[in-house]
Tab-separated table of C-alpha atoms in Angstrom:
chain	number	residue	atom	x	y	z
A	1	UNK	CA	-21.372	8.254	-11.271
A	2	UNK	CA	-21.170	4.316	-11.278
A	3	UNK	CA	-17.362	3.643	-12.065
A	4	UNK	CA	-16.455	0.319	-13.266
A	5	UNK	CA	-13.308	-1.448	-12.041
A	6	UNK	CA	-11.329	-0.231	-14.565
A	7	UNK	CA	-12.133	3.073	-13.949
A	8	UNK	CA	-11.977	2.686	-10.317
A	9	UNK	CA	-8.153	1.367	-10.328
A	10	UNK	CA	-7.000	4.013	-13.254
A	11	UNK	CA	-8.041	6.054	-11.518
A	12	UNK	CA	-6.846	5.371	-7.455
A	13	UNK	CA	-3.454	4.835	-9.109
A	14	UNK	CA	-3.771	8.634	-10.534
A	15	UNK	CA	-4.305	9.332	-7.113
A	16	UNK	CA	-0.965	7.781	-6.411
A	17	UNK	CA	0.745	10.149	-8.685
A	18	UNK	CA	-1.640	12.768	-7.173
A	19	UNK	CA	-0.427	12.730	-3.906
A	20	UNK	CA	2.949	11.308	-4.906
A	21	UNK	CA	3.505	15.374	-6.443
A	22	UNK	CA	1.429	16.769	-3.292
A	23	UNK	CA	4.194	15.095	-1.529
A	24	UNK	CA	7.134	17.143	-3.100
A	25	UNK	CA	5.914	19.999	-3.060
A	26	UNK	CA	5.452	20.167	0.779
A	27	UNK	CA	8.819	18.466	0.754
A	28	UNK	CA	10.131	21.613	-1.476
A	29	UNK	CA	8.435	23.493	1.563
A	30	UNK	CA	10.027	22.144	4.312
A	31	UNK	CA	13.661	22.049	3.243
A	32	UNK	CA	13.027	17.947	3.352
A	33	UNK	CA	15.399	16.462	0.257
A	34	UNK	CA	13.371	13.585	-0.015
A	35	UNK	CA	15.399	12.678	-3.312
A	36	UNK	CA	18.368	12.184	-1.177
A	37	UNK	CA	16.775	10.399	1.976
A	38	UNK	CA	14.746	7.655	-0.821
A	39	UNK	CA	19.211	7.607	-2.869
A	40	UNK	CA	17.761	7.675	-6.054
A	41	UNK	CA	20.312	8.584	-8.543
A	42	UNK	CA	20.117	12.149	-9.852
A	43	UNK	CA	20.770	10.894	-13.248
A	44	UNK	CA	18.007	9.149	-14.048
A	45	UNK	CA	15.656	11.706	-13.325
A	46	UNK	CA	15.144	15.621	-14.571
A	47	UNK	CA	15.081	18.481	-12.829
A	48	UNK	CA	13.409	18.790	-9.364
A	49	UNK	CA	11.267	20.983	-10.324
A	50	UNK	CA	10.124	20.223	-13.472
A	51	UNK	CA	9.855	16.602	-12.061
A	52	UNK	CA	7.013	18.515	-9.777
A	53	UNK	CA	5.139	20.318	-12.397
A	54	UNK	CA	5.020	17.651	-14.417
A	55	UNK	CA	4.151	14.936	-11.901
A	56	UNK	CA	1.033	17.315	-11.258
A	57	UNK	CA	0.255	17.648	-14.481
A	58	UNK	CA	0.494	14.453	-15.394
A	59	UNK	CA	-1.763	12.724	-12.995
A	60	UNK	CA	-4.383	15.686	-13.203
A	61	UNK	CA	-4.931	14.674	-16.549
A	62	UNK	CA	-5.069	10.705	-15.864
A	63	UNK	CA	-8.138	12.062	-13.660
A	64	UNK	CA	-10.019	14.088	-16.186
A	65	UNK	CA	-9.255	11.020	-18.424
A	66	UNK	CA	-10.566	8.153	-16.204
A	67	UNK	CA	-13.506	10.049	-15.615
A	68	UNK	CA	-14.182	10.270	-19.829
A	69	UNK	CA	-13.468	6.911	-20.134
A	70	UNK	CA	-16.237	6.330	-17.017
A	71	UNK	CA	-18.943	8.594	-19.066
A	72	UNK	CA	-18.645	6.868	-21.987
A	73	UNK	CA	-19.013	3.450	-20.811
A	74	UNK	CA	-21.876	4.307	-18.304
A	75	UNK	CA	-24.011	6.201	-22.069
A	76	UNK	CA	-22.454	2.418	-23.820
A	77	UNK	CA	-25.654	1.113	-25.267
A	78	UNK	CA	-24.289	-2.360	-24.117
A	79	UNK	CA	-22.235	-4.493	-21.978
A	80	UNK	CA	-19.425	-5.254	-25.134
A	81	UNK	CA	-19.516	-2.252	-25.728
A	82	UNK	CA	-19.047	-0.824	-22.358
A	83	UNK	CA	-16.348	-3.603	-21.980
A	84	UNK	CA	-14.260	-2.444	-24.852
A	85	UNK	CA	-14.284	1.059	-23.608
A	86	UNK	CA	-12.317	-0.583	-21.453
A	87	UNK	CA	-9.631	-2.352	-23.768
A	88	UNK	CA	-9.113	1.497	-25.217
A	89	UNK	CA	-9.124	2.790	-21.776
A	90	UNK	CA	-6.288	0.591	-21.097
A	91	UNK	CA	-4.611	0.489	-24.311
A	92	UNK	CA	-4.768	4.652	-24.924
A	93	UNK	CA	-2.603	4.664	-21.084
A	94	UNK	CA	0.235	2.290	-22.740
A	95	UNK	CA	0.217	3.985	-26.116
A	96	UNK	CA	0.747	7.419	-23.822
A	97	UNK	CA	3.771	6.007	-22.238
A	98	UNK	CA	5.542	4.193	-24.826
A	99	UNK	CA	5.397	7.167	-27.047
A	100	UNK	CA	8.323	8.292	-28.991
A	101	UNK	CA	7.195	12.148	-29.032
A	102	UNK	CA	9.284	14.191	-26.129
A	103	UNK	CA	5.933	16.659	-26.804
A	104	UNK	CA	3.806	14.467	-24.343
A	105	UNK	CA	6.106	14.778	-21.084
A	106	UNK	CA	8.891	13.028	-22.812
A	107	UNK	CA	11.438	13.501	-19.525
A	108	UNK	CA	8.626	12.859	-17.285
A	109	UNK	CA	7.892	9.335	-18.950
A	110	UNK	CA	11.608	8.620	-20.017
A	111	UNK	CA	12.223	8.350	-16.392
A	112	UNK	CA	9.369	6.340	-15.487
A	113	UNK	CA	10.664	3.568	-17.865
A	114	UNK	CA	14.173	4.091	-16.889
A	115	UNK	CA	12.411	3.157	-12.943
A	116	UNK	CA	11.127	0.407	-13.966
A	117	UNK	CA	14.017	-1.887	-14.749
A	118	UNK	CA	14.727	-0.831	-11.094
A	119	UNK	CA	11.482	-1.845	-9.907
A	120	UNK	CA	11.252	-5.670	-11.165
A	121	UNK	CA	15.223	-5.800	-10.068
A	122	UNK	CA	13.507	-4.917	-6.180
A	123	UNK	CA	10.868	-7.159	-6.935
A	124	UNK	CA	13.085	-9.934	-8.488
A	125	UNK	CA	15.783	-9.923	-5.223
A	126	UNK	CA	12.441	-10.324	-3.067
A	127	UNK	CA	11.075	-13.575	-4.507
A	128	UNK	CA	14.438	-14.775	-5.056
A	129	UNK	CA	14.453	-16.883	-1.883
A	130	UNK	CA	18.082	-17.860	-2.136
A	131	UNK	CA	19.004	-13.957	-1.957
A	132	UNK	CA	19.409	-12.434	1.702
A	133	UNK	CA	20.344	-8.749	1.968
A	134	UNK	CA	19.348	-5.313	3.872
A	135	UNK	CA	16.657	-3.718	2.692
A	136	UNK	CA	17.155	-0.275	1.434
A	137	UNK	CA	14.786	2.565	2.876
A	138	UNK	CA	13.662	3.069	-0.800
A	139	UNK	CA	12.348	-0.333	-1.272
A	140	UNK	CA	11.065	-0.444	1.708
A	141	UNK	CA	8.433	3.075	0.837
A	142	UNK	CA	7.939	1.395	-2.513
A	143	UNK	CA	6.760	-1.746	-0.923
A	144	UNK	CA	4.953	-0.084	1.275
A	145	UNK	CA	2.854	1.921	-1.838
A	146	UNK	CA	2.234	-1.540	-2.979
A	147	UNK	CA	0.645	-2.535	0.383
A	148	UNK	CA	-1.311	-0.237	-0.028
A	149	UNK	CA	-2.163	-0.592	-3.945
A	150	UNK	CA	-3.600	-4.554	-3.415
A	151	UNK	CA	-6.799	-3.834	-3.764
A	152	UNK	CA	-6.280	-1.891	-7.141
A	153	UNK	CA	-3.805	-4.767	-8.364
A	154	UNK	CA	-6.777	-7.533	-7.252
A	155	UNK	CA	-9.136	-5.331	-9.095
A	156	UNK	CA	-7.402	-5.323	-12.516
A	157	UNK	CA	-6.571	-8.930	-12.679
A	158	UNK	CA	-10.275	-8.931	-12.948
A	159	UNK	CA	-10.795	-6.484	-15.297
A	160	UNK	CA	-8.425	-8.126	-17.442
A	161	UNK	CA	-9.918	-11.774	-17.250
A	162	UNK	CA	-12.871	-10.127	-18.393
A	163	UNK	CA	-11.276	-8.178	-21.165
A	164	UNK	CA	-9.558	-11.338	-22.386
A	165	UNK	CA	-12.408	-13.308	-22.003
A	166	UNK	CA	-14.555	-10.542	-23.803
A	167	UNK	CA	-12.162	-11.109	-26.772
A	168	UNK	CA	-11.961	-14.708	-27.039
A	169	UNK	CA	-14.422	-17.373	-28.352
A	170	UNK	CA	-16.534	-19.228	-26.389
A	171	UNK	CA	-15.470	-22.657	-25.231
A	172	UNK	CA	-17.155	-25.093	-27.512
A	173	UNK	CA	-20.756	-26.432	-25.890
A	174	UNK	CA	-19.810	-30.288	-26.332
A	175	UNK	CA	-16.080	-29.960	-24.077
A	176	UNK	CA	-17.841	-27.472	-21.634
A	177	UNK	CA	-20.890	-30.168	-21.290
A	178	UNK	CA	-17.488	-32.528	-20.432
A	179	UNK	CA	-15.904	-30.418	-18.352
A	180	UNK	CA	-18.565	-29.793	-16.079
A	181	UNK	CA	-19.521	-33.644	-16.088
A	182	UNK	CA	-15.504	-33.931	-14.688
A	183	UNK	CA	-16.057	-31.654	-12.266
A	184	UNK	CA	-19.229	-32.079	-10.875
A	185	UNK	CA	-20.814	-29.038	-11.748
A	186	UNK	CA	-23.596	-30.164	-14.478
A	187	UNK	CA	-26.647	-28.266	-12.834
A	188	UNK	CA	-23.933	-25.053	-13.081
A	189	UNK	CA	-25.442	-22.396	-14.923
A	190	UNK	CA	-21.692	-20.613	-15.084
A	191	UNK	CA	-18.914	-21.513	-17.774
A	192	UNK	CA	-15.982	-23.292	-16.422
A	193	UNK	CA	-13.936	-20.294	-17.364
A	194	UNK	CA	-15.535	-18.626	-14.976
A	195	UNK	CA	-15.771	-20.781	-12.404
A	196	UNK	CA	-11.866	-21.564	-12.577
A	197	UNK	CA	-11.991	-17.541	-11.963
A	198	UNK	CA	-14.698	-17.106	-9.392
A	199	UNK	CA	-12.612	-19.445	-7.423
A	200	UNK	CA	-12.390	-17.763	-3.707
A	201	UNK	CA	-8.338	-18.170	-3.224
A	202	UNK	CA	-7.371	-16.496	-6.756
A	203	UNK	CA	-8.554	-12.403	-5.093
A	204	UNK	CA	-7.417	-12.768	-1.716
A	205	UNK	CA	-3.857	-14.273	-3.184
A	206	UNK	CA	-3.499	-11.623	-6.183
A	207	UNK	CA	-4.596	-8.821	-2.657
A	208	UNK	CA	-1.961	-10.118	-0.395
A	209	UNK	CA	1.001	-10.035	-2.644
A	210	UNK	CA	2.336	-7.206	-1.756
A	211	UNK	CA	2.548	-8.191	1.961
A	212	UNK	CA	4.344	-11.500	1.042
A	213	UNK	CA	6.923	-8.706	-0.158
A	214	UNK	CA	7.212	-6.142	2.452
A	215	UNK	CA	7.193	-9.620	4.572
A	216	UNK	CA	9.851	-11.380	2.715
A	217	UNK	CA	12.116	-7.761	3.165
A	218	UNK	CA	11.934	-8.390	6.519
A	219	UNK	CA	12.763	-11.378	6.853
A	220	UNK	CA	15.623	-10.213	4.672
A	221	UNK	CA	16.761	-7.438	6.995
A	222	UNK	CA	16.213	-10.044	10.375
A	223	UNK	CA	18.665	-12.357	9.193
A	224	UNK	CA	21.054	-9.987	8.659
A	225	UNK	CA	20.339	-8.449	11.541
A	226	UNK	CA	22.838	-9.387	14.791
A	227	UNK	CA	21.704	-11.907	16.767
A	228	UNK	CA	19.862	-10.943	20.066
A	229	UNK	CA	20.256	-7.226	19.152
A	230	UNK	CA	17.589	-4.839	19.119
A	231	UNK	CA	17.277	-4.582	14.998
A	232	UNK	CA	16.531	-8.305	15.030
A	233	UNK	CA	14.199	-8.389	17.512
A	234	UNK	CA	12.020	-4.898	15.728
A	235	UNK	CA	12.663	-6.882	12.309
A	236	UNK	CA	10.352	-9.700	13.269
A	237	UNK	CA	7.874	-7.737	15.567
A	238	UNK	CA	7.576	-5.917	11.240
A	239	UNK	CA	7.110	-9.518	10.057
A	240	UNK	CA	4.468	-10.354	12.325
A	241	UNK	CA	2.561	-7.135	11.296
A	242	UNK	CA	2.776	-7.904	7.529
A	243	UNK	CA	2.373	-11.637	8.572
A	244	UNK	CA	-1.092	-10.798	10.660
A	245	UNK	CA	-2.844	-8.796	7.215
A	246	UNK	CA	-2.311	-12.765	5.715
A	247	UNK	CA	-5.712	-13.257	7.310
A	248	UNK	CA	-7.573	-11.135	7.768
A	249	UNK	CA	-7.811	-11.057	3.255
A	250	UNK	CA	-8.121	-15.016	3.474
A	251	UNK	CA	-10.351	-15.236	6.246
A	252	UNK	CA	-12.856	-12.993	4.588
A	253	UNK	CA	-13.060	-14.336	1.131
A	254	UNK	CA	-14.132	-17.082	2.610
A	255	UNK	CA	-16.575	-15.396	4.511
A	256	UNK	CA	-18.005	-13.867	1.619
A	257	UNK	CA	-17.487	-17.362	-0.459
A	258	UNK	CA	-19.631	-19.302	2.624
A	259	UNK	CA	-22.468	-16.730	2.362
A	260	UNK	CA	-22.746	-17.499	-0.979
A	261	UNK	CA	-22.443	-21.314	-0.687
A	262	UNK	CA	-26.379	-20.353	1.118
A	263	UNK	CA	-25.200	-23.250	3.129
A	264	UNK	CA	-25.846	-22.420	6.741
A	265	UNK	CA	-26.024	-26.436	8.823
A	266	UNK	CA	-22.777	-25.474	10.327
A	267	UNK	CA	-23.201	-22.597	11.711
A	268	UNK	CA	-20.598	-23.043	14.492
A	269	UNK	CA	-17.869	-22.860	11.825
A	270	UNK	CA	-19.265	-19.389	10.156
A	271	UNK	CA	-18.652	-17.976	13.285
A	272	UNK	CA	-15.598	-19.714	14.265
A	273	UNK	CA	-14.468	-17.657	10.308
A	274	UNK	CA	-15.789	-14.446	12.105
A	275	UNK	CA	-14.590	-14.313	15.485
A	276	UNK	CA	-11.178	-15.203	14.141
A	277	UNK	CA	-11.493	-12.960	11.295
A	278	UNK	CA	-12.445	-10.268	14.024
A	279	UNK	CA	-9.400	-11.462	15.860
A	280	UNK	CA	-6.871	-10.830	12.963
A	281	UNK	CA	-8.604	-7.519	11.395
A	282	UNK	CA	-8.395	-5.747	15.669
A	283	UNK	CA	-4.773	-6.420	16.000
A	284	UNK	CA	-3.629	-5.732	12.999
A	285	UNK	CA	-4.467	-2.554	12.518
A	286	UNK	CA	-4.236	-1.960	16.579
A	287	UNK	CA	-0.592	-3.648	15.909
A	288	UNK	CA	-0.176	-1.631	12.448
A	289	UNK	CA	-1.199	1.925	14.189
A	290	UNK	CA	1.165	1.411	16.801
A	291	UNK	CA	3.948	0.889	14.324
A	292	UNK	CA	3.287	3.728	12.471
A	293	UNK	CA	3.335	6.315	14.799
A	294	UNK	CA	6.334	4.873	17.398
A	295	UNK	CA	8.215	3.453	14.394
A	296	UNK	CA	7.794	4.293	11.265
A	297	UNK	CA	7.616	8.222	12.003
A	298	UNK	CA	9.529	7.929	15.445
A	299	UNK	CA	6.771	10.404	17.405
A	300	UNK	CA	7.520	8.870	20.701
A	301	UNK	CA	7.996	11.439	23.791
A	302	UNK	CA	12.205	11.251	23.728
A	303	UNK	CA	14.032	12.969	26.483
A	304	UNK	CA	17.641	14.045	25.584
A	305	UNK	CA	20.416	12.408	27.547
A	306	UNK	CA	23.042	13.157	29.654
A	307	UNK	CA	26.346	14.181	27.708
A	308	UNK	CA	27.844	12.320	30.424
A	309	UNK	CA	25.765	9.768	30.962
A	310	UNK	CA	28.031	7.196	29.632
A	311	UNK	CA	31.141	8.150	32.679
A	312	UNK	CA	30.312	5.658	34.821
A	313	UNK	CA	33.335	6.071	37.214
A	314	UNK	CA	34.654	9.646	38.888
A	315	UNK	CA	37.900	9.198	38.266
A	316	UNK	CA	36.726	8.732	33.996
A	317	UNK	CA	36.860	12.840	34.263
A	318	UNK	CA	38.966	15.389	33.415
A	319	UNK	CA	40.622	17.012	36.357
A	320	UNK	CA	38.912	20.021	37.837
A	321	UNK	CA	35.591	18.107	36.397
A	322	UNK	CA	33.315	16.979	38.381
A	323	UNK	CA	29.841	14.839	38.470
A	324	UNK	CA	27.278	16.751	38.850
A	325	UNK	CA	24.980	16.399	42.917
A	326	UNK	CA	21.777	16.501	41.131
A	327	UNK	CA	19.628	14.362	38.655
A	328	UNK	CA	21.393	14.203	35.415
A	329	UNK	CA	18.418	13.814	33.565
A	330	UNK	CA	17.535	16.431	31.133
A	331	UNK	CA	14.385	17.924	31.828
A	332	UNK	CA	11.831	17.177	28.005
A	333	UNK	CA	11.228	20.938	26.962
A	334	UNK	CA	9.565	18.920	23.277
A	335	UNK	CA	5.960	18.795	22.377
A	336	UNK	CA	3.851	16.863	24.104
A	337	UNK	CA	3.384	13.503	23.405
A	338	UNK	CA	6.264	14.231	20.569
A	339	UNK	CA	9.628	13.932	19.582
A	340	UNK	CA	11.758	16.609	19.921
A	341	UNK	CA	13.127	17.378	16.528
A	342	UNK	CA	10.250	17.708	14.543
A	343	UNK	CA	11.438	18.812	10.479
A	344	UNK	CA	7.412	20.155	10.192
A	345	UNK	CA	6.660	23.393	11.477
A	346	UNK	CA	3.435	23.820	13.594
A	347	UNK	CA	3.088	20.669	16.207
A	348	UNK	CA	0.034	20.130	16.021
A	349	UNK	CA	-0.400	18.676	12.425
A	350	UNK	CA	2.127	15.642	14.257
A	351	UNK	CA	-1.879	15.011	16.487
A	352	UNK	CA	-4.376	15.744	13.429
A	353	UNK	CA	-2.083	13.093	11.204
A	354	UNK	CA	-2.099	10.676	14.385
A	355	UNK	CA	-6.042	10.951	14.433
A	356	UNK	CA	-6.153	10.658	10.598
A	357	UNK	CA	-4.131	7.373	10.877
A	358	UNK	CA	-6.682	5.575	13.756
A	359	UNK	CA	-9.719	6.472	11.224
A	360	UNK	CA	-7.503	4.998	8.102
A	361	UNK	CA	-6.103	1.844	9.323
A	362	UNK	CA	-9.589	0.645	10.184
A	363	UNK	CA	-11.544	1.925	6.915
A	364	UNK	CA	-8.257	0.451	4.561
A	365	UNK	CA	-9.252	-3.659	7.198
A	366	UNK	CA	-12.607	-2.753	5.878
A	367	UNK	CA	-11.512	-2.542	2.204
A	368	UNK	CA	-8.936	-6.070	2.618
A	369	UNK	CA	-12.308	-7.367	4.108
A	370	UNK	CA	-14.378	-8.939	0.655
A	371	UNK	CA	-16.833	-10.093	2.838
A	372	UNK	CA	-18.002	-6.462	3.850
A	373	UNK	CA	-20.110	-4.996	1.626
A	374	UNK	CA	-21.584	-1.248	1.824
A	375	UNK	CA	-24.375	-1.483	-0.880
A	376	UNK	CA	-25.750	1.940	0.452
A	377	UNK	CA	-23.247	3.739	-0.340
A	378	UNK	CA	-22.236	4.421	-4.242
A	379	UNK	CA	-19.301	3.457	-4.971
A	380	UNK	CA	-18.219	2.542	-1.417
A	381	UNK	CA	-14.722	0.082	-2.678
A	382	UNK	CA	-13.409	2.998	-4.517
A	383	UNK	CA	-13.868	5.757	-1.569
A	384	UNK	CA	-12.522	3.402	0.936
A	385	UNK	CA	-9.180	2.662	-1.831
A	386	UNK	CA	-9.486	6.616	-1.816
A	387	UNK	CA	-8.534	6.733	1.583
A	388	UNK	CA	-5.885	4.380	1.314
A	389	UNK	CA	-4.115	6.302	-0.949
A	390	UNK	CA	-4.773	9.312	1.122
A	391	UNK	CA	-3.430	7.732	4.533
A	392	UNK	CA	-0.618	6.458	2.610
A	393	UNK	CA	0.341	10.302	1.189
A	394	UNK	CA	0.897	11.110	4.433
A	395	UNK	CA	2.856	8.398	6.055
A	396	UNK	CA	5.207	9.485	3.299
A	397	UNK	CA	5.677	12.433	4.348
A	398	UNK	CA	5.875	11.902	7.895
A	399	UNK	CA	8.035	8.421	6.911
A	400	UNK	CA	10.376	10.381	5.185
A	401	UNK	CA	10.618	13.556	7.859
A	402	UNK	CA	11.837	11.257	10.331
A	403	UNK	CA	15.014	9.837	8.610
A	404	UNK	CA	14.980	13.945	7.378
A	405	UNK	CA	15.733	14.539	11.579
């Protein structure tokens, strides 16, 4: 079954909602108070059990809804009909969200609509260059989810562009010919509108917006942190991680445009683009994987500190208390290579997700690189996007788990 960009985008967003609902059930089974950790106001959401059930039900319905319209698009007789089905898909989805009836998951839709202003305020604080404030944990999770949906946003931009110009009347031939003459594109068979949108900078610019949001948050935390502190260095290192993803996106787009131009007179430049992209791709994947394990999940082994390690002088001890003559270090008896305090019962899960995170970090780098095409695999882009949604859902489980411990 062929999946259009519209179907892929709706399906991936539905998978995000489905994964979030499964995370909620997992948190509930593990007795992790996720709403308290994320500092979500209980007045703006429905009862936890109902919220979990409705979120799961809506996500399943959206997945079925997307496959239904995919079937209609694949059986359409013309390109115009396929684009109209894409328009209907989004129109019915907007209607479902805004319909005033409370019978169709009204509580969940109301909760979602109430959360939209807060999300917009969060984005407004990020893009306001004069606003410098420490980032809340819920905003960190929200922004990281946006980075996993970055390619979805770029695909949606393409879909809306196609729908818009399928409904819009074509440009007058005389005006278009004059514009082509001015731009030096007399011999180009494409329309002006198509050429304008297919600029090599448009798609990567949309893709990198979530990374810029997260980068700005790291810079805010860097400015708000104490000078020469460990937190300040950590925020700087985190900012470098998100900044390193930008060359991966743009260098890949430049390579794709260079390939399509069929101009190989300067092969040294093509090699320069490729090896520079390869360096940043490997650096970003390995750096992000290390950051996930060490800082986001905090799974590094840590030994308990001696309770009297802060006492530097024997005279500071109470009466009848003496310093032990042996080494004060406590032998670590926790799981191998993991911290001792784990919220989830089985430690093998942590080892498994470390391996999964390493593999899926590499696949996401492939997805971000637009010059890499997997034509032999049907719907390869959708599969890679779904794998990133899976990785992000796993990331949320263990990111929140760290805060709970």
